[in-house]
Amino acid sequence: MDGGFMPSRRGGAAVGMLDELPAIEAGAVVALRLACAPMSDPARRDFSRLPGGRAAIDALCQMADVCATFGRRPLMHHALTCRCLGGDEACLAQIVAAVLAGDRDDAMALACLMARADLAPVLVSHAERAGVALSRMAAAPAHETDHGAGAATLH
């Protein structure tokens, strides 16, 4: 240890695995990661084409912006292909899940962990939009979410 300043990576600590989350929460984490990816990223473009995909990314991007500007510390996230679930990612996913379940008080309490208390309603509002968009994606028929598959030839 050289005695120099080490930035906190506390919010990036793995707290679980992405595949252990319910669909909406996992979608929120993926949308957050994509919101932090370059606009030209093919995965971001593909996700945006899904029903509710663009709205989910936009809402999580706005949540990330609030956290970046008014957060208690820098927002941490894992790489798109990482199977781990980071602490900050888990918290944002729980805000989305809580507000979608109608637990606005819980969502507000969780939002206060991420940003100043006066910005909690803003985070919850963005989380609500993300939750609605992700619900739309989860409810879409398979043919609406499978853009890569054409008609299969049987013979």
Tab-separated table of C-alpha atoms in Angstrom:
chain	number	residue	atom	x	y	z
A	1	MET	CA	0.000	0.000	0.000
A	2	ASP	CA	1.483	3.299	-1.051
A	3	GLY	CA	-0.687	5.491	1.156
A	4	GLY	CA	-2.338	7.044	-1.902
A	5	PHE	CA	-6.040	7.533	-2.423
A	6	MET	CA	-7.977	4.454	-3.563
A	7	PRO	CA	-11.409	5.152	-5.066
A	8	SER	CA	-14.259	3.208	-3.476
A	9	ARG	CA	-15.532	0.243	-5.447
A	10	ARG	CA	-18.033	-0.632	-2.729
A	11	GLY	CA	-21.058	-0.498	-5.017
A	12	GLY	CA	-19.421	-2.908	-7.434
A	13	ALA	CA	-18.963	-5.724	-4.938
A	14	ALA	CA	-20.667	-8.895	-6.112
A	15	VAL	CA	-23.761	-9.612	-4.032
A	16	GLY	CA	-25.244	-12.380	-6.154
A	17	MET	CA	-25.627	-13.733	-9.631
A	18	LEU	CA	-27.633	-12.094	-12.394
A	19	ASP	CA	-29.364	-15.337	-13.364
A	20	GLU	CA	-30.830	-15.635	-9.834
A	21	LEU	CA	-32.959	-12.520	-10.330
A	22	PRO	CA	-36.565	-12.489	-11.553
A	23	ALA	CA	-36.961	-11.311	-15.167
A	24	ILE	CA	-37.872	-7.668	-14.438
A	25	GLU	CA	-34.962	-7.148	-12.051
A	26	ALA	CA	-32.505	-8.909	-14.361
A	27	GLY	CA	-33.821	-6.746	-17.194
A	28	ALA	CA	-33.220	-3.628	-15.099
A	29	VAL	CA	-29.590	-4.638	-14.519
A	30	VAL	CA	-29.054	-5.393	-18.205
A	31	ALA	CA	-30.713	-2.088	-19.174
A	32	LEU	CA	-28.446	-0.249	-16.692
A	33	ARG	CA	-25.367	-1.877	-18.165
A	34	LEU	CA	-26.557	-1.047	-21.674
A	35	ALA	CA	-27.347	2.534	-20.620
A	36	CYS	CA	-23.680	2.846	-19.647
A	37	ALA	CA	-22.509	1.279	-22.937
A	38	PRO	CA	-21.749	3.304	-26.063
A	39	MET	CA	-24.749	4.089	-28.283
A	40	SER	CA	-23.063	2.126	-31.076
A	41	ASP	CA	-22.919	-1.098	-29.023
A	42	PRO	CA	-24.770	-3.815	-31.004
A	43	ALA	CA	-26.274	-5.265	-27.806
A	44	ARG	CA	-27.711	-1.859	-26.926
A	45	ARG	CA	-29.191	-1.540	-30.392
A	46	ASP	CA	-30.704	-5.046	-30.231
A	47	PHE	CA	-32.200	-4.485	-26.764
A	48	SER	CA	-33.655	-1.160	-27.928
A	49	ARG	CA	-35.564	-2.957	-30.684
A	50	LEU	CA	-37.468	-5.102	-28.188
A	51	PRO	CA	-40.896	-3.902	-26.999
A	52	GLY	CA	-40.130	-1.488	-24.156
A	53	GLY	CA	-36.361	-1.855	-24.634
A	54	ARG	CA	-35.588	1.715	-25.614
A	55	ALA	CA	-37.785	3.115	-22.824
A	56	ALA	CA	-36.111	0.820	-20.270
A	57	ILE	CA	-32.620	1.896	-21.331
A	58	ASP	CA	-33.656	5.571	-21.315
A	59	ALA	CA	-35.151	5.297	-17.813
A	60	LEU	CA	-32.097	3.476	-16.424
A	61	CYS	CA	-29.841	6.010	-18.154
A	62	GLN	CA	-31.697	8.793	-16.349
A	63	MET	CA	-31.406	6.908	-13.053
A	64	ALA	CA	-27.655	6.553	-13.652
A	65	ASP	CA	-27.430	10.286	-14.466
A	66	VAL	CA	-29.166	11.209	-11.189
A	67	CYS	CA	-26.797	8.908	-9.302
A	68	ALA	CA	-23.770	10.348	-11.124
A	69	THR	CA	-24.767	13.926	-10.344
A	70	PHE	CA	-26.343	13.585	-6.905
A	71	GLY	CA	-25.196	10.149	-5.771
A	72	ARG	CA	-23.597	9.378	-2.460
A	73	ARG	CA	-20.593	7.995	-4.377
A	74	PRO	CA	-19.871	6.942	-7.980
A	75	LEU	CA	-22.339	4.422	-9.389
A	76	MET	CA	-20.679	1.079	-10.107
A	77	HIS	CA	-21.774	-1.554	-12.593
A	78	HIS	CA	-20.345	-4.741	-14.030
A	79	ALA	CA	-19.622	-5.455	-17.686
A	80	LEU	CA	-22.546	-6.442	-19.879
A	81	THR	CA	-21.418	-10.052	-20.166
A	82	CYS	CA	-20.603	-10.468	-16.459
A	83	ARG	CA	-22.808	-12.957	-14.608
A	84	CYS	CA	-22.169	-11.278	-11.233
A	85	LEU	CA	-24.623	-8.843	-9.700
A	86	GLY	CA	-23.059	-5.745	-8.164
A	87	GLY	CA	-24.403	-4.000	-5.069
A	88	ASP	CA	-25.445	-0.821	-6.886
A	89	GLU	CA	-27.035	-2.851	-9.670
A	90	ALA	CA	-28.975	-4.881	-7.102
A	91	CYS	CA	-30.187	-1.737	-5.353
A	92	LEU	CA	-31.416	-0.111	-8.571
A	93	ALA	CA	-33.129	-3.368	-9.602
A	94	GLN	CA	-34.831	-3.534	-6.198
A	95	ILE	CA	-36.076	0.043	-6.592
A	96	VAL	CA	-37.636	-0.941	-9.927
A	97	ALA	CA	-39.175	-4.087	-8.425
A	98	ALA	CA	-40.498	-2.286	-5.342
A	99	VAL	CA	-42.197	0.528	-7.231
A	100	LEU	CA	-43.656	-1.930	-9.730
A	101	ALA	CA	-45.098	-3.959	-6.843
A	102	GLY	CA	-46.680	-0.800	-5.412
A	103	ASP	CA	-44.224	-0.556	-2.499
A	104	ARG	CA	-43.443	3.114	-3.057
A	105	ASP	CA	-42.178	3.639	0.519
A	106	ASP	CA	-39.649	0.825	0.103
A	107	ALA	CA	-38.617	2.216	-3.275
A	108	MET	CA	-38.090	5.654	-1.713
A	109	ALA	CA	-36.016	4.187	1.134
A	110	LEU	CA	-33.827	2.301	-1.331
A	111	ALA	CA	-33.482	5.392	-3.520
A	112	CYS	CA	-32.157	7.291	-0.501
A	113	LEU	CA	-29.280	4.788	-0.361
A	114	MET	CA	-28.224	5.771	-3.858
A	115	ALA	CA	-28.722	9.545	-3.940
A	116	ARG	CA	-29.662	12.531	-1.824
A	117	ALA	CA	-33.045	12.174	-0.151
A	118	ASP	CA	-34.536	15.101	-2.063
A	119	LEU	CA	-33.773	13.239	-5.322
A	120	ALA	CA	-35.345	9.943	-4.214
A	121	PRO	CA	-38.717	10.790	-5.839
A	122	VAL	CA	-36.921	11.451	-9.129
A	123	LEU	CA	-35.157	8.077	-8.970
A	124	VAL	CA	-38.425	6.338	-8.112
A	125	SER	CA	-40.192	8.051	-11.021
A	126	HIS	CA	-37.518	6.845	-13.460
A	127	ALA	CA	-37.666	3.382	-11.866
A	128	GLU	CA	-41.406	3.291	-12.434
A	129	ARG	CA	-40.950	4.066	-16.114
A	130	ALA	CA	-38.265	1.374	-16.346
A	131	GLY	CA	-40.510	-1.148	-14.612
A	132	VAL	CA	-43.426	-0.476	-16.941
A	133	ALA	CA	-41.154	-0.789	-19.986
A	134	LEU	CA	-39.594	-4.013	-18.700
A	135	SER	CA	-43.058	-5.403	-17.912
A	136	ARG	CA	-44.071	-4.669	-21.467
A	137	MET	CA	-40.999	-6.528	-22.684
A	138	ALA	CA	-41.709	-9.519	-20.418
A	139	ALA	CA	-45.338	-9.673	-21.594
A	140	ALA	CA	-44.527	-9.452	-25.311
A	141	PRO	CA	-45.244	-12.562	-27.362
A	142	ALA	CA	-42.135	-14.479	-28.397
A	143	HIS	CA	-42.463	-13.435	-32.057
A	144	GLU	CA	-42.149	-9.766	-31.007
A	145	THR	CA	-38.911	-10.390	-29.112
A	146	ASP	CA	-37.262	-12.806	-31.570
A	147	HIS	CA	-36.055	-10.454	-34.288
A	148	GLY	CA	-33.251	-12.721	-35.435
A	149	ALA	CA	-35.427	-15.685	-36.364
A	150	GLY	CA	-37.139	-15.937	-39.692
A	151	ALA	CA	-39.559	-18.601	-40.854
A	152	ALA	CA	-38.006	-22.000	-40.332
A	153	THR	CA	-37.889	-24.394	-43.262
A	154	LEU	CA	-38.876	-27.876	-42.200
A	155	HIS	CA	-38.097	-29.703	-45.482
